[in-house]
Amino acid sequence: MKKQFLSFIILVSSIAFLFSSCSHDEMIRLDSPDGKNNIVFILKDGNPYYQIIRDKRLVVDTSALGFELKDMLPLEGDFKMEKAVMSGNHERWETVWGQRNKVMDHHSKLTVTLKEQKEPNRLLELEFAAFDDGVAFRYSVPEQEGLKNLEIMKEATKFRLAEDFSAWWIPGDYDNHEFLYKNTPVSAIDSANTPLTMESSDSLCLSIHEAAPVNYPEMRLKRSKEEPTTLLCDLVPWPDGVKAKVEVPFKTPWRTIQLASAASDLITSTMILNLNEPNAIEETSWIRPMKYIGIWWGMHIGKYTWAIGPKHGATTENTKAYIDFAAENGIPGVLVEGWNKEWENWVDGVEFPMTKAYPDYDLEQVASYAGNKGVYLIAHNETAANAEWYEKEVDSAFALYQRLGIHAVKTGYVGKIRPLGQYHHGQWMVNHQARVIEKAAEHQLMIDAHETVKATGLERTWPNFMTREWARGNEYEAWSEGNPPDHTCILPFTRVLAGPLDYTPGIIGIYFKDYKPDNRIHTTLAKQLALMVVIYSPFQMAADLIENYKDHPAFQFIRDVPADWDNTVVLNGKIGDFVTIARKKNNIWYIGSITDENKREFSFLLDFLDEKVNYQAVIYADGPGADWVSNPADYIIEKKL
Ligand code: NOJ
Ligand code: CA
């Protein structure tokens, strides 16, 4: 058996020491199709490890794998290799929607089966995958006698980074993810959430995240106390401290490490999608990527209230005005928040009824009005984090929405999770979100989820899971110190690598002095337009009040810009400083270019354009006197033939 592996063995100096006379030591290298990325499986003295190498440079040094289990011996050592199988995939699959209409899945794969040498002789499988845009691995515990239920106390996975990379990170909180990013060396991280994006001084970029989680908690990264550049897998626990409660057989999510030689190449990585299972929804004609407006910003800036009263936003009349505006301007969707009862009674754990409207909101009438105008109404289900209650409401709510011709729901989980003691990102909530998505698919409903579990590419399997927030969005501009201009120059290289983000851009009323004189948008007007291209979301909100859009020349861009793309190209980018993304729909290209607080001018080649076509350019840009602090609304519209 050993012979069969010899051809995959390499002698990289830093790992050569692992060859020993012990007959159970093994080393197998898996190469990406272009050969640049390598993931090495190592079995040393019965313990499994992995290493990651890119372009012959060690990126992740020999790192441990395994589990600590409740009332059982750890599953992490005393192994011998039973089997190792190499395979691969090379196919192009079609997306239901996305940043491109076709995705190439080209990777090599290695599955290693390990067996404990002593009793209880348990089996553990490790799957490794190597793509040109990164590498990944996951654990699989196959069906076996005597092993039924496992309580995982710790996933022993380590990421022993070979360098003290510069990292962009938010804290590894178990409930919250709405933070501004910090940029420090890895050695200054305490705990971080993923995607954790890092860069070396010579532009090697990597991002650690996860893909395809099913019935498993989310991973946070904790920095090791002993080794300054080692990150430890930290799973979000159950109230009793157990990390994951699983039934054999099971697979963990993929642990993903995207790799690129330039930060801009991270953005076009498709590895996370490729690691998810194919589309599980047969009939997808009801799934529609779209722009939407909403009775929403008005509440955040204090023009309207969610609760019933003199400033109630979700009235039948106001909703009809939003529907009219959407229909007149080719905006497919309208979100209405504050339509259902109980907003005035919001306390922790409040049980929001998901079928009962306030008396000044005629749900049936509004739904049929929207239907007649060809506008998609987006229902809002704020759960106040009472997910336990939501599971009781969801059947009747989704059945009602389907009967009324509603095709989309925005959910939200503000507050302390119920069942009490659960975290937003533990296994229970991962499963709750899966239950809601599947239930939504049964009722032909698309979902936009706020304060939910992290994006991990699950939208490939469930393409009705359109978008989610899971980041500090534009709403913070309305009621906090706001988002500094570099925030949106970090998001495309971090959070958005994981999947679509409902950032809610498009606020062209930079100041809202009538309502919140101390708050403002921390960008120029032109940047708010550019964000609609830069921050990918198949439900893309044009978030401003309709009166701010009405008769505004810059609104033409919002009318025109699609929310679904045939292709995406990244033209430049530096994490936290600037990024330029070109996206194509039919034969039109849209280019969004954003910068942080510093003014910049770029030139880039338009070599993605078709030589045989004569193009016309319409440019929306900062005006000559624009300055995000003192003159943010100065913009120009220029046409070039
Ligand atoms: C927080 C969400 O992010 C926001 O979009 C929503 O309006 C409020 N919760 C109320 O549900
Ligand atoms: Ca939020």
PDB file of N, CA and C and ligand atoms in Angstrom, residues 178 296 300 306 337 343 346 380 382 410 412 414 450-451 469 475 479 502 504, ligand 1:
ATOM      1  N   GLU A 178     -21.386  42.637  13.472  1.00  0.00           N
ATOM      2  CA  GLU A 178     -21.557  43.979  12.907  1.00  0.00           C
ATOM      3  C   GLU A 178     -20.479  44.895  13.487  1.00  0.00           C
ATOM      4  N   TRP A 296     -38.029  51.667   4.902  1.00  0.00           N
ATOM      5  CA  TRP A 296     -36.937  51.116   5.720  1.00  0.00           C
ATOM      6  C   TRP A 296     -35.991  52.213   6.224  1.00  0.00           C
ATOM      7  N   HIS A 300     -34.945  54.147  10.016  1.00  0.00           N
ATOM      8  CA  HIS A 300     -33.596  54.246  10.596  1.00  0.00           C
ATOM      9  C   HIS A 300     -33.196  55.698  10.853  1.00  0.00           C
ATOM     10  N   TRP A 306     -41.471  52.064  13.079  1.00  0.00           N
ATOM     11  CA  TRP A 306     -41.931  50.703  12.796  1.00  0.00           C
ATOM     12  C   TRP A 306     -43.306  50.500  13.448  1.00  0.00           C
ATOM     13  N   GLU A 337     -41.169  47.217   6.203  1.00  0.00           N
ATOM     14  CA  GLU A 337     -40.942  46.834   7.599  1.00  0.00           C
ATOM     15  C   GLU A 337     -41.955  47.539   8.494  1.00  0.00           C
ATOM     16  N   TRP A 343     -44.600  45.925  17.384  1.00  0.00           N
ATOM     17  CA  TRP A 343     -43.359  46.705  17.403  1.00  0.00           C
ATOM     18  C   TRP A 343     -43.299  47.639  18.614  1.00  0.00           C
ATOM     19  N   TRP A 346     -41.776  45.863  21.771  1.00  0.00           N
ATOM     20  CA  TRP A 346     -40.528  45.106  21.607  1.00  0.00           C
ATOM     21  C   TRP A 346     -39.736  45.069  22.915  1.00  0.00           C
ATOM     22  N   HIS A 380     -41.576  41.356   5.816  1.00  0.00           N
ATOM     23  CA  HIS A 380     -40.520  41.442   6.819  1.00  0.00           C
ATOM     24  C   HIS A 380     -40.887  40.628   8.051  1.00  0.00           C
ATOM     25  N   GLU A 382     -39.216  40.322  11.484  1.00  0.00           N
ATOM     26  CA  GLU A 382     -38.251  40.540  12.564  1.00  0.00           C
ATOM     27  C   GLU A 382     -38.627  39.581  13.683  1.00  0.00           C
ATOM     28  N   LYS A 410     -37.750  39.150   4.225  1.00  0.00           N
ATOM     29  CA  LYS A 410     -36.521  39.542   4.912  1.00  0.00           C
ATOM     30  C   LYS A 410     -36.690  39.153   6.375  1.00  0.00           C
ATOM     31  N   GLY A 412     -34.932  38.777  10.435  1.00  0.00           N
ATOM     32  CA  GLY A 412     -33.974  39.494  11.285  1.00  0.00           C
ATOM     33  C   GLY A 412     -33.944  38.880  12.668  1.00  0.00           C
ATOM     34  N   VAL A 414     -32.544  40.430  15.829  1.00  0.00           N
ATOM     35  CA  VAL A 414     -31.938  41.394  16.751  1.00  0.00           C
ATOM     36  C   VAL A 414     -32.258  40.963  18.182  1.00  0.00           C
ATOM     37  N   HIS A 450     -31.089  38.955   7.996  1.00  0.00           N
ATOM     38  CA  HIS A 450     -30.196  39.824   8.770  1.00  0.00           C
ATOM     39  C   HIS A 450     -29.884  39.160  10.118  1.00  0.00           C
ATOM     40  N   GLU A 451     -28.742  39.550  10.686  1.00  0.00           N
ATOM     41  CA  GLU A 451     -28.264  38.992  11.967  1.00  0.00           C
ATOM     42  C   GLU A 451     -28.307  37.466  11.943  1.00  0.00           C
ATOM     43  N   GLU A 469     -27.189  39.895   5.620  1.00  0.00           N
ATOM     44  CA  GLU A 469     -26.434  41.039   6.099  1.00  0.00           C
ATOM     45  C   GLU A 469     -25.112  40.521   6.686  1.00  0.00           C
ATOM     46  N   GLU A 475     -26.828  50.840   7.430  1.00  0.00           N
ATOM     47  CA  GLU A 475     -27.750  51.326   8.463  1.00  0.00           C
ATOM     48  C   GLU A 475     -27.007  52.029   9.605  1.00  0.00           C
ATOM     49  N   TRP A 479     -27.597  55.836  12.562  1.00  0.00           N
ATOM     50  CA  TRP A 479     -27.778  55.991  14.007  1.00  0.00           C
ATOM     51  C   TRP A 479     -26.540  55.734  14.848  1.00  0.00           C
ATOM     52  N   ASP A 502     -26.145  42.090   1.911  1.00  0.00           N
ATOM     53  CA  ASP A 502     -27.209  43.094   1.829  1.00  0.00           C
ATOM     54  C   ASP A 502     -26.721  44.345   2.571  1.00  0.00           C
ATOM     55  N   THR A 504     -27.169  47.411   1.662  1.00  0.00           N
ATOM     56  CA  THR A 504     -28.166  48.474   1.489  1.00  0.00           C
ATOM     57  C   THR A 504     -27.524  49.823   1.114  1.00  0.00           C
TER      58      THR A 504
HETATM   59  C1  NOJ B   1     -31.713  45.295  11.959  1.00  0.00           C
HETATM   60  C2  NOJ B   1     -31.647  45.092  10.495  1.00  0.00           C
HETATM   61  O1  NOJ B   1     -30.309  45.061  10.048  1.00  0.00           O
HETATM   62  C3  NOJ B   1     -32.413  46.191   9.800  1.00  0.00           C
HETATM   63  O2  NOJ B   1     -32.306  46.078   8.399  1.00  0.00           O
HETATM   64  C4  NOJ B   1     -33.841  46.182  10.260  1.00  0.00           C
HETATM   65  O3  NOJ B   1     -34.493  47.297   9.726  1.00  0.00           O
HETATM   66  C5  NOJ B   1     -33.934  46.251  11.778  1.00  0.00           C
HETATM   67  N1  NOJ B   1     -33.103  45.272  12.389  1.00  0.00           N
HETATM   68  C6  NOJ B   1     -35.355  46.045  12.269  1.00  0.00           C
HETATM   69  O4  NOJ B   1     -35.776  44.752  11.994  1.00  0.00           O
END
